[in-house]
Amino acid sequence: MAAPELLIPWADFLLCVALIAVAGNRLSRYGDVIAEKTGLSGSWIGLILLATATSLPELITGAAAVTAAGAPDIAAGDVLGSCVFNLVILVALDFLHRHESVYRRASQGHLLSAGFGIILLGLVGVNLLLADKHIVPTLGWVGLYSPLLGLLYLFSMRAVFLYEREQMAAFTEDMTEQYPGIRLRRAVMWYVAAAAVVVGAGVWLPSIGTTLAEVMGWNKSFVGTLFVAAATSMPELSVTIGAVRIRAVDMAIANLLGSNLFDLCILAIDDLAYLPGPLLSHVSSVHALSAFSAMVMTGIFIVGLLYRAGTRLFKTVGWVSIALLLVYLGNAYVLYLYDK
């Protein structure tokens, strides 16, 4: 029989994942209801409401890492590792969407948020490389890149909102009510309740992951950039699966892309909380690999969205998803070698 010190953290992990799975499904459903009742698009709801709720574990983990733990590498690794993991969730989304390739079904409006994602990732990646040369411009103890990240995030949200509003205005007359028996107030209440469960379980998950890493003897690279990032991205995975079940593909994709934008803004918040100096000047430059991997993966997604290839390998996923998975595995392998 397995030792209790192994069984207890694994039991906690499975319980936490189960809570996130159930609440994430509810979050997707009532997010869709809110989109219908308010006249906002599913993409906008995914980009703002769902992305913010599912990214709060990264915010809590990063804040704790740079303050109580004094571990800036964990904070940077969690944010950038989550960006890479969120994009590989597109592979699962493509696999679960059995009707057709998800890249043929998705709205081209996602190009806007994906483009902003590349800009923010590029800004972080370049500053990680500059930090190694000690030439990062600063504002007090904060790197100049942090206010730029915040401003770019706000600008991207406004740009996407204006675009989605214009698109919704063109199709309002063609829309039919899908949830006539659910009122907006009820939907908001259930959404908040589901979000509270997702956030609570998501905040609990990284500590469980750290305990598992210790008892299993896993190395630091997988704890910081891969395992913790995967753990804090469980809410995104759960919400994506829930969105597929109600055929809200655009909301699922917007949640993943919006989570990446919000995660990069979290990096600026972590920088503000880290008093010893600019955050990116106190972390390993290997994190630039994750930033540029996420850039490449976002670029692959953009190509897939524009090309709209319908071919599937062995009737499972398309070549775009295969390319995303290969970049993710390559990033993980290089990080593993770096930690050896």
mmCIF file of C-alpha atoms in Angstrom:
data_model
loop_
_atom_site.group_PDB
_atom_site.id
_atom_site.type_symbol
_atom_site.label_atom_id
_atom_site.label_comp_id
_atom_site.label_asym_id
_atom_site.label_seq_id
_atom_site.Cartn_x
_atom_site.Cartn_y
_atom_site.Cartn_z
ATOM 1 C CA MET A 1 0.000 0.000 0.000
ATOM 2 C CA ALA A 2 1.053 3.571 -0.652
ATOM 3 C CA ALA A 3 2.295 5.602 2.293
ATOM 4 C CA PRO A 4 -0.207 8.090 3.846
ATOM 5 C CA GLU A 5 2.136 10.988 3.066
ATOM 6 C CA LEU A 6 1.588 10.128 -0.631
ATOM 7 C CA LEU A 7 -2.139 9.339 -0.481
ATOM 8 C CA ILE A 8 -3.254 12.507 1.332
ATOM 9 C CA PRO A 9 -1.817 15.085 -1.134
ATOM 10 C CA TRP A 10 -3.050 13.054 -4.117
ATOM 11 C CA ALA A 11 -6.531 12.829 -2.554
ATOM 12 C CA ASP A 12 -6.497 16.602 -1.958
ATOM 13 C CA PHE A 13 -5.385 17.129 -5.560
ATOM 14 C CA LEU A 14 -8.202 14.987 -7.002
ATOM 15 C CA LEU A 15 -10.798 16.684 -4.767
ATOM 16 C CA CYS A 16 -9.575 20.106 -5.851
ATOM 17 C CA VAL A 17 -9.673 19.166 -9.540
ATOM 18 C CA ALA A 18 -13.211 17.758 -9.109
ATOM 19 C CA LEU A 19 -14.429 21.002 -7.505
ATOM 20 C CA ILE A 20 -12.895 23.041 -10.317
ATOM 21 C CA ALA A 21 -14.420 20.757 -12.955
ATOM 22 C CA VAL A 22 -17.968 21.074 -11.591
ATOM 23 C CA ALA A 23 -17.754 24.808 -10.854
ATOM 24 C CA GLY A 24 -16.003 25.511 -14.171
ATOM 25 C CA ASN A 25 -18.881 23.914 -16.041
ATOM 26 C CA ARG A 26 -21.358 26.141 -14.168
ATOM 27 C CA LEU A 27 -19.154 29.173 -14.806
ATOM 28 C CA SER A 28 -19.296 28.577 -18.555
ATOM 29 C CA ARG A 29 -23.058 28.048 -18.565
ATOM 30 C CA TYR A 30 -23.955 31.143 -16.564
ATOM 31 C CA GLY A 31 -21.355 33.198 -18.406
ATOM 32 C CA ASP A 32 -23.242 32.303 -21.580
ATOM 33 C CA VAL A 33 -26.532 33.311 -19.936
ATOM 34 C CA ILE A 34 -25.068 36.665 -18.870
ATOM 35 C CA ALA A 35 -23.826 37.232 -22.427
ATOM 36 C CA GLU A 36 -27.342 36.667 -23.771
ATOM 37 C CA LYS A 37 -29.172 38.743 -21.158
ATOM 38 C CA THR A 38 -26.806 41.736 -21.355
ATOM 39 C CA GLY A 39 -26.427 41.713 -25.141
ATOM 40 C CA LEU A 40 -22.668 41.262 -24.862
ATOM 41 C CA SER A 41 -20.888 38.692 -27.007
ATOM 42 C CA GLY A 42 -19.668 35.369 -25.681
ATOM 43 C CA SER A 43 -16.173 36.403 -26.733
ATOM 44 C CA TRP A 44 -16.316 39.530 -24.575
ATOM 45 C CA ILE A 45 -17.644 37.572 -21.579
ATOM 46 C CA GLY A 46 -14.865 35.020 -22.033
ATOM 47 C CA LEU A 47 -12.204 37.687 -22.434
ATOM 48 C CA ILE A 48 -13.191 39.670 -19.338
ATOM 49 C CA LEU A 49 -15.390 37.799 -16.836
ATOM 50 C CA LEU A 50 -14.167 34.231 -17.326
ATOM 51 C CA ALA A 51 -10.520 35.149 -17.948
ATOM 52 C CA THR A 52 -10.362 37.295 -14.819
ATOM 53 C CA ALA A 53 -12.018 34.668 -12.618
ATOM 54 C CA THR A 54 -9.877 31.788 -13.879
ATOM 55 C CA SER A 55 -6.644 33.821 -13.633
ATOM 56 C CA LEU A 56 -7.033 34.838 -9.993
ATOM 57 C CA PRO A 57 -5.047 31.757 -8.803
ATOM 58 C CA GLU A 58 -2.046 33.063 -10.777
ATOM 59 C CA LEU A 59 -2.489 36.458 -9.097
ATOM 60 C CA ILE A 60 -2.576 34.956 -5.595
ATOM 61 C CA THR A 61 0.319 32.588 -6.310
ATOM 62 C CA GLY A 62 2.470 35.361 -7.791
ATOM 63 C CA ALA A 63 1.785 37.775 -4.936
ATOM 64 C CA ALA A 64 2.669 35.122 -2.355
ATOM 65 C CA ALA A 65 5.813 34.124 -4.266
ATOM 66 C CA VAL A 66 7.285 37.661 -4.427
ATOM 67 C CA THR A 67 6.314 38.675 -0.870
ATOM 68 C CA ALA A 68 6.052 35.870 1.685
ATOM 69 C CA ALA A 69 8.209 33.330 -0.175
ATOM 70 C CA GLY A 70 10.689 35.753 -1.740
ATOM 71 C CA ALA A 71 10.738 33.562 -4.860
ATOM 72 C CA PRO A 72 10.468 35.794 -7.944
ATOM 73 C CA ASP A 73 11.340 32.874 -10.239
ATOM 74 C CA ILE A 74 8.194 31.041 -9.115
ATOM 75 C CA ALA A 75 6.082 34.116 -9.900
ATOM 76 C CA ALA A 76 7.578 34.650 -13.364
ATOM 77 C CA GLY A 77 7.542 30.935 -14.127
ATOM 78 C CA ASP A 78 3.909 30.597 -13.071
ATOM 79 C CA VAL A 79 2.744 33.493 -15.269
ATOM 80 C CA LEU A 80 4.712 32.596 -18.391
ATOM 81 C CA GLY A 81 4.221 28.851 -17.913
ATOM 82 C CA SER A 82 0.472 29.464 -17.623
ATOM 83 C CA CYS A 83 0.526 31.396 -20.903
ATOM 84 C CA VAL A 84 2.087 28.388 -22.636
ATOM 85 C CA PHE A 85 -0.254 25.923 -20.917
ATOM 86 C CA ASN A 86 -3.362 27.968 -21.763
ATOM 87 C CA LEU A 87 -2.446 27.819 -25.453
ATOM 88 C CA VAL A 88 -1.930 24.044 -25.390
ATOM 89 C CA ILE A 89 -5.481 23.780 -23.992
ATOM 90 C CA LEU A 90 -6.516 24.717 -27.546
ATOM 91 C CA VAL A 91 -5.406 21.205 -28.497
ATOM 92 C CA ALA A 92 -7.926 19.725 -26.047
ATOM 93 C CA LEU A 93 -10.556 22.140 -27.339
ATOM 94 C CA ASP A 94 -9.916 21.002 -30.927
ATOM 95 C CA PHE A 95 -10.104 17.343 -29.867
ATOM 96 C CA LEU A 96 -13.368 17.795 -27.936
ATOM 97 C CA HIS A 97 -15.037 19.797 -30.714
ATOM 98 C CA ARG A 98 -15.997 16.770 -32.795
ATOM 99 C CA HIS A 99 -18.256 18.539 -35.336
ATOM 100 C CA GLU A 100 -15.427 20.275 -37.192
ATOM 101 C CA SER A 101 -12.010 21.853 -36.669
ATOM 102 C CA VAL A 102 -12.242 24.470 -33.935
ATOM 103 C CA TYR A 103 -10.157 26.822 -36.121
ATOM 104 C CA ARG A 104 -12.888 26.773 -38.776
ATOM 105 C CA ARG A 105 -15.618 27.387 -36.225
ATOM 106 C CA ALA A 106 -13.949 30.217 -34.256
ATOM 107 C CA SER A 107 -14.618 33.898 -34.935
ATOM 108 C CA GLN A 108 -11.898 35.900 -36.650
ATOM 109 C CA GLY A 109 -12.350 38.524 -33.944
ATOM 110 C CA HIS A 110 -9.923 36.500 -31.826
ATOM 111 C CA LEU A 111 -7.138 37.803 -34.065
ATOM 112 C CA LEU A 112 -7.318 41.098 -32.185
ATOM 113 C CA SER A 113 -6.734 39.652 -28.704
ATOM 114 C CA ALA A 114 -4.150 37.195 -30.082
ATOM 115 C CA GLY A 115 -2.260 40.080 -31.685
ATOM 116 C CA PHE A 116 -2.212 42.015 -28.417
ATOM 117 C CA GLY A 117 -1.006 38.854 -26.705
ATOM 118 C CA ILE A 118 2.007 38.683 -29.026
ATOM 119 C CA ILE A 119 2.824 42.336 -28.307
ATOM 120 C CA LEU A 120 2.721 41.845 -24.522
ATOM 121 C CA LEU A 121 4.676 38.585 -24.675
ATOM 122 C CA GLY A 122 7.301 40.236 -26.871
ATOM 123 C CA LEU A 123 7.639 43.110 -24.408
ATOM 124 C CA VAL A 124 8.187 40.670 -21.528
ATOM 125 C CA GLY A 125 10.593 38.461 -23.503
ATOM 126 C CA VAL A 126 12.776 41.349 -24.651
ATOM 127 C CA ASN A 127 12.964 42.796 -21.128
ATOM 128 C CA LEU A 128 13.960 39.391 -19.762
ATOM 129 C CA LEU A 129 16.901 39.384 -22.173
ATOM 130 C CA LEU A 130 17.768 43.024 -21.400
ATOM 131 C CA ALA A 131 17.620 42.325 -17.670
ATOM 132 C CA ASP A 132 20.522 39.921 -18.062
ATOM 133 C CA LYS A 133 22.565 42.882 -19.366
ATOM 134 C CA HIS A 134 21.359 45.115 -16.486
ATOM 135 C CA ILE A 135 19.997 47.785 -18.839
ATOM 136 C CA VAL A 136 16.258 47.574 -18.032
ATOM 137 C CA PRO A 137 14.811 51.105 -17.583
ATOM 138 C CA THR A 138 13.215 51.555 -14.159
ATOM 139 C CA LEU A 139 10.737 53.741 -12.280
ATOM 140 C CA GLY A 140 11.885 53.463 -8.679
ATOM 141 C CA TRP A 141 11.968 49.725 -7.864
ATOM 142 C CA VAL A 142 9.603 48.897 -10.762
ATOM 143 C CA GLY A 143 10.676 48.146 -14.311
ATOM 144 C CA LEU A 144 9.396 50.526 -16.998
ATOM 145 C CA TYR A 145 7.809 47.526 -18.718
ATOM 146 C CA SER A 146 5.249 47.156 -15.886
ATOM 147 C CA PRO A 147 3.219 50.353 -16.500
ATOM 148 C CA LEU A 148 3.484 49.597 -20.232
ATOM 149 C CA LEU A 149 1.994 46.142 -19.645
ATOM 150 C CA GLY A 150 -0.868 47.660 -17.655
ATOM 151 C CA LEU A 151 -1.619 50.327 -20.248
ATOM 152 C CA LEU A 152 -1.453 47.847 -23.123
ATOM 153 C CA TYR A 153 -3.826 45.507 -21.284
ATOM 154 C CA LEU A 154 -6.399 48.271 -20.757
ATOM 155 C CA PHE A 155 -6.030 49.408 -24.365
ATOM 156 C CA SER A 156 -6.508 45.862 -25.635
ATOM 157 C CA MET A 157 -9.685 45.418 -23.569
ATOM 158 C CA ARG A 158 -11.135 48.644 -24.947
ATOM 159 C CA ALA A 159 -10.190 47.767 -28.528
ATOM 160 C CA VAL A 160 -11.772 44.310 -28.291
ATOM 161 C CA PHE A 161 -14.902 45.730 -26.623
ATOM 162 C CA LEU A 162 -15.416 48.279 -29.418
ATOM 163 C CA TYR A 163 -14.853 45.611 -32.064
ATOM 164 C CA GLU A 164 -17.265 43.147 -30.443
ATOM 165 C CA ARG A 165 -19.918 45.846 -29.960
ATOM 166 C CA GLU A 166 -19.747 46.676 -33.655
ATOM 167 C CA GLN A 167 -20.065 42.998 -34.567
ATOM 168 C CA MET A 168 -22.988 42.452 -32.200
ATOM 169 C CA ALA A 169 -24.844 45.467 -33.619
ATOM 170 C CA ALA A 170 -24.739 43.886 -37.074
ATOM 171 C CA PHE A 171 -26.323 40.594 -35.939
ATOM 172 C CA THR A 172 -28.694 41.615 -33.138
ATOM 173 C CA GLU A 173 -31.815 41.071 -35.223
ATOM 174 C CA ASP A 174 -30.822 37.484 -36.044
ATOM 175 C CA MET A 175 -30.342 36.389 -32.424
ATOM 176 C CA THR A 176 -32.825 34.071 -30.691
ATOM 177 C CA GLU A 177 -33.199 33.668 -26.923
ATOM 178 C CA GLN A 178 -31.624 30.453 -25.638
ATOM 179 C CA TYR A 179 -32.304 30.828 -21.907
ATOM 180 C CA PRO A 180 -35.850 32.237 -21.578
ATOM 181 C CA GLY A 181 -36.358 30.658 -18.132
ATOM 182 C CA ILE A 182 -33.278 32.145 -16.466
ATOM 183 C CA ARG A 183 -33.263 35.761 -15.288
ATOM 184 C CA LEU A 184 -30.115 37.901 -15.309
ATOM 185 C CA ARG A 185 -30.057 38.304 -11.513
ATOM 186 C CA ARG A 186 -30.144 34.541 -10.990
ATOM 187 C CA ALA A 187 -27.441 34.023 -13.604
ATOM 188 C CA VAL A 188 -25.161 36.590 -11.924
ATOM 189 C CA MET A 189 -25.682 34.998 -8.481
ATOM 190 C CA TRP A 190 -24.815 31.513 -9.736
ATOM 191 C CA TYR A 191 -21.901 32.892 -11.736
ATOM 192 C CA VAL A 192 -20.451 34.560 -8.619
ATOM 193 C CA ALA A 193 -20.944 31.360 -6.589
ATOM 194 C CA ALA A 194 -19.231 29.227 -9.246
ATOM 195 C CA ALA A 195 -16.422 31.766 -9.576
ATOM 196 C CA ALA A 196 -15.865 31.682 -5.795
ATOM 197 C CA VAL A 197 -15.470 27.888 -5.894
ATOM 198 C CA VAL A 198 -13.117 28.061 -8.885
ATOM 199 C CA VAL A 199 -10.986 30.767 -7.275
ATOM 200 C CA GLY A 200 -10.914 29.044 -3.882
ATOM 201 C CA ALA A 201 -9.950 25.689 -5.328
ATOM 202 C CA GLY A 202 -7.543 27.328 -7.749
ATOM 203 C CA VAL A 203 -5.761 29.116 -4.897
ATOM 204 C CA TRP A 204 -5.584 25.856 -2.932
ATOM 205 C CA LEU A 205 -4.221 23.865 -5.884
ATOM 206 C CA PRO A 206 -0.676 25.350 -6.089
ATOM 207 C CA SER A 207 0.018 24.570 -2.414
ATOM 208 C CA ILE A 208 -1.128 21.000 -3.031
ATOM 209 C CA GLY A 209 1.127 20.903 -6.071
ATOM 210 C CA THR A 210 4.104 22.078 -4.050
ATOM 211 C CA THR A 211 3.435 19.376 -1.430
ATOM 212 C CA LEU A 212 3.177 16.741 -4.139
ATOM 213 C CA ALA A 213 6.437 17.936 -5.676
ATOM 214 C CA GLU A 214 8.186 17.575 -2.331
ATOM 215 C CA VAL A 215 6.899 14.073 -1.549
ATOM 216 C CA MET A 216 7.440 12.878 -5.126
ATOM 217 C CA GLY A 217 10.921 14.409 -5.360
ATOM 218 C CA TRP A 218 10.215 16.442 -8.509
ATOM 219 C CA ASN A 219 12.762 19.081 -9.535
ATOM 220 C CA LYS A 220 12.352 22.854 -9.287
ATOM 221 C CA SER A 221 11.794 23.457 -12.983
ATOM 222 C CA PHE A 222 8.612 21.379 -13.045
ATOM 223 C CA VAL A 223 7.433 22.825 -9.731
ATOM 224 C CA GLY A 224 7.830 26.460 -10.794
ATOM 225 C CA THR A 225 7.207 26.741 -14.505
ATOM 226 C CA LEU A 226 5.418 23.534 -15.419
ATOM 227 C CA PHE A 227 3.581 21.933 -12.500
ATOM 228 C CA VAL A 228 2.481 25.096 -10.657
ATOM 229 C CA ALA A 229 1.582 26.741 -13.985
ATOM 230 C CA ALA A 230 -0.461 23.699 -14.998
ATOM 231 C CA ALA A 231 -2.128 23.648 -11.571
ATOM 232 C CA THR A 232 -3.144 27.318 -11.671
ATOM 233 C CA SER A 233 -4.426 26.814 -15.246
ATOM 234 C CA MET A 234 -6.856 24.047 -14.219
ATOM 235 C CA PRO A 235 -9.737 26.575 -14.002
ATOM 236 C CA GLU A 236 -9.105 27.573 -17.637
ATOM 237 C CA LEU A 237 -9.183 23.905 -18.671
ATOM 238 C CA SER A 238 -12.394 23.279 -16.746
ATOM 239 C CA VAL A 239 -14.130 26.359 -18.183
ATOM 240 C CA THR A 240 -13.004 25.375 -21.700
ATOM 241 C CA ILE A 241 -14.512 21.900 -21.364
ATOM 242 C CA GLY A 242 -17.707 23.399 -19.963
ATOM 243 C CA ALA A 243 -17.919 25.873 -22.860
ATOM 244 C CA VAL A 244 -17.524 23.057 -25.406
ATOM 245 C CA ARG A 245 -20.441 21.207 -23.797
ATOM 246 C CA ILE A 246 -22.741 24.172 -24.462
ATOM 247 C CA ARG A 247 -21.094 24.775 -27.871
ATOM 248 C CA ALA A 248 -19.740 28.186 -26.815
ATOM 249 C CA VAL A 249 -16.457 27.784 -28.691
ATOM 250 C CA ASP A 250 -15.771 31.504 -29.021
ATOM 251 C CA MET A 251 -16.228 32.013 -25.283
ATOM 252 C CA ALA A 252 -13.760 29.191 -24.584
ATOM 253 C CA ILE A 253 -11.109 30.614 -26.914
ATOM 254 C CA ALA A 254 -11.643 34.148 -25.614
ATOM 255 C CA ASN A 255 -11.185 32.836 -22.067
ATOM 256 C CA LEU A 256 -7.802 31.316 -22.958
ATOM 257 C CA LEU A 257 -6.524 34.361 -24.854
ATOM 258 C CA GLY A 258 -7.941 36.732 -22.242
ATOM 259 C CA SER A 259 -6.303 34.728 -19.456
ATOM 260 C CA ASN A 260 -2.938 35.192 -21.155
ATOM 261 C CA LEU A 261 -3.452 38.943 -21.385
ATOM 262 C CA PHE A 262 -4.517 39.138 -17.735
ATOM 263 C CA ASP A 263 -1.624 36.887 -16.644
ATOM 264 C CA LEU A 264 0.893 39.256 -18.250
ATOM 265 C CA CYS A 265 -0.775 42.141 -16.428
ATOM 266 C CA ILE A 266 -0.325 40.092 -13.216
ATOM 267 C CA LEU A 267 3.405 40.156 -13.943
ATOM 268 C CA ALA A 268 3.259 43.953 -13.610
ATOM 269 C CA ILE A 269 1.399 43.627 -10.285
ATOM 270 C CA ASP A 270 4.021 41.170 -9.036
ATOM 271 C CA ASP A 271 6.723 43.640 -10.043
ATOM 272 C CA LEU A 272 5.040 46.340 -7.964
ATOM 273 C CA ALA A 273 4.876 44.015 -4.954
ATOM 274 C CA TYR A 274 8.515 42.914 -5.285
ATOM 275 C CA LEU A 275 10.423 45.648 -3.413
ATOM 276 C CA PRO A 276 14.075 44.521 -3.962
ATOM 277 C CA GLY A 277 13.975 45.840 -7.531
ATOM 278 C CA PRO A 278 12.568 45.185 -11.039
ATOM 279 C CA LEU A 279 11.133 41.672 -10.990
ATOM 280 C CA LEU A 280 12.547 40.602 -14.363
ATOM 281 C CA SER A 281 16.045 41.639 -13.258
ATOM 282 C CA HIS A 282 15.882 39.122 -10.396
ATOM 283 C CA VAL A 283 14.725 36.043 -12.310
ATOM 284 C CA SER A 284 16.445 33.598 -14.627
ATOM 285 C CA SER A 285 16.648 34.598 -18.288
ATOM 286 C CA VAL A 286 15.435 31.082 -19.183
ATOM 287 C CA HIS A 287 11.899 32.417 -18.652
ATOM 288 C CA ALA A 288 12.347 34.231 -21.968
ATOM 289 C CA LEU A 289 12.038 30.776 -23.572
ATOM 290 C CA SER A 290 8.492 30.445 -22.235
ATOM 291 C CA ALA A 291 7.622 33.986 -23.363
ATOM 292 C CA PHE A 292 8.854 33.343 -26.907
ATOM 293 C CA SER A 293 7.289 29.848 -26.956
ATOM 294 C CA ALA A 294 3.936 31.438 -26.108
ATOM 295 C CA MET A 295 4.534 33.993 -28.888
ATOM 296 C CA VAL A 296 5.187 31.223 -31.420
ATOM 297 C CA MET A 297 2.104 29.301 -30.243
ATOM 298 C CA THR A 298 -0.063 32.419 -30.544
ATOM 299 C CA GLY A 299 1.312 32.938 -34.053
ATOM 300 C CA ILE A 300 0.420 29.342 -34.947
ATOM 301 C CA PHE A 301 -3.112 29.944 -33.664
ATOM 302 C CA ILE A 302 -3.413 33.072 -35.824
ATOM 303 C CA VAL A 303 -2.245 31.140 -38.912
ATOM 304 C CA GLY A 304 -4.775 28.384 -38.161
ATOM 305 C CA LEU A 305 -7.576 30.916 -37.704
ATOM 306 C CA LEU A 306 -6.794 32.598 -41.030
ATOM 307 C CA TYR A 307 -6.058 29.425 -43.015
ATOM 308 C CA ARG A 308 -9.080 27.566 -41.550
ATOM 309 C CA ALA A 309 -7.822 24.119 -42.512
ATOM 310 C CA GLY A 310 -10.451 21.404 -41.987
ATOM 311 C CA THR A 311 -8.143 18.370 -42.299
ATOM 312 C CA ARG A 312 -7.791 16.267 -39.156
ATOM 313 C CA LEU A 313 -5.069 13.720 -38.466
ATOM 314 C CA PHE A 314 -6.666 10.339 -37.708
ATOM 315 C CA LYS A 315 -9.968 12.215 -37.256
ATOM 316 C CA THR A 316 -8.756 13.716 -33.978
ATOM 317 C CA VAL A 317 -7.029 17.122 -34.240
ATOM 318 C CA GLY A 318 -5.666 19.322 -37.024
ATOM 319 C CA TRP A 319 -2.068 20.158 -37.876
ATOM 320 C CA VAL A 320 -2.388 23.467 -36.017
ATOM 321 C CA SER A 321 -3.056 21.610 -32.764
ATOM 322 C CA ILE A 322 -0.169 19.227 -33.448
ATOM 323 C CA ALA A 323 2.153 22.213 -33.926
ATOM 324 C CA LEU A 324 0.934 23.795 -30.669
ATOM 325 C CA LEU A 325 1.562 20.554 -28.785
ATOM 326 C CA LEU A 326 5.063 20.170 -30.241
ATOM 327 C CA VAL A 327 6.065 23.699 -29.189
ATOM 328 C CA TYR A 328 4.702 23.072 -25.685
ATOM 329 C CA LEU A 329 6.624 19.792 -25.361
ATOM 330 C CA GLY A 330 9.771 21.440 -26.725
ATOM 331 C CA ASN A 331 9.492 24.227 -24.162
ATOM 332 C CA ALA A 332 9.006 21.700 -21.346
ATOM 333 C CA TYR A 333 11.968 19.584 -22.507
ATOM 334 C CA VAL A 334 14.376 22.530 -22.685
ATOM 335 C CA LEU A 335 13.300 23.699 -19.217
ATOM 336 C CA TYR A 336 13.895 20.179 -17.916
ATOM 337 C CA LEU A 337 17.410 20.114 -19.443
ATOM 338 C CA TYR A 338 18.150 23.574 -18.034
ATOM 339 C CA ASP A 339 17.379 22.386 -14.520
ATOM 340 C CA LYS A 340 19.596 19.294 -14.780
#
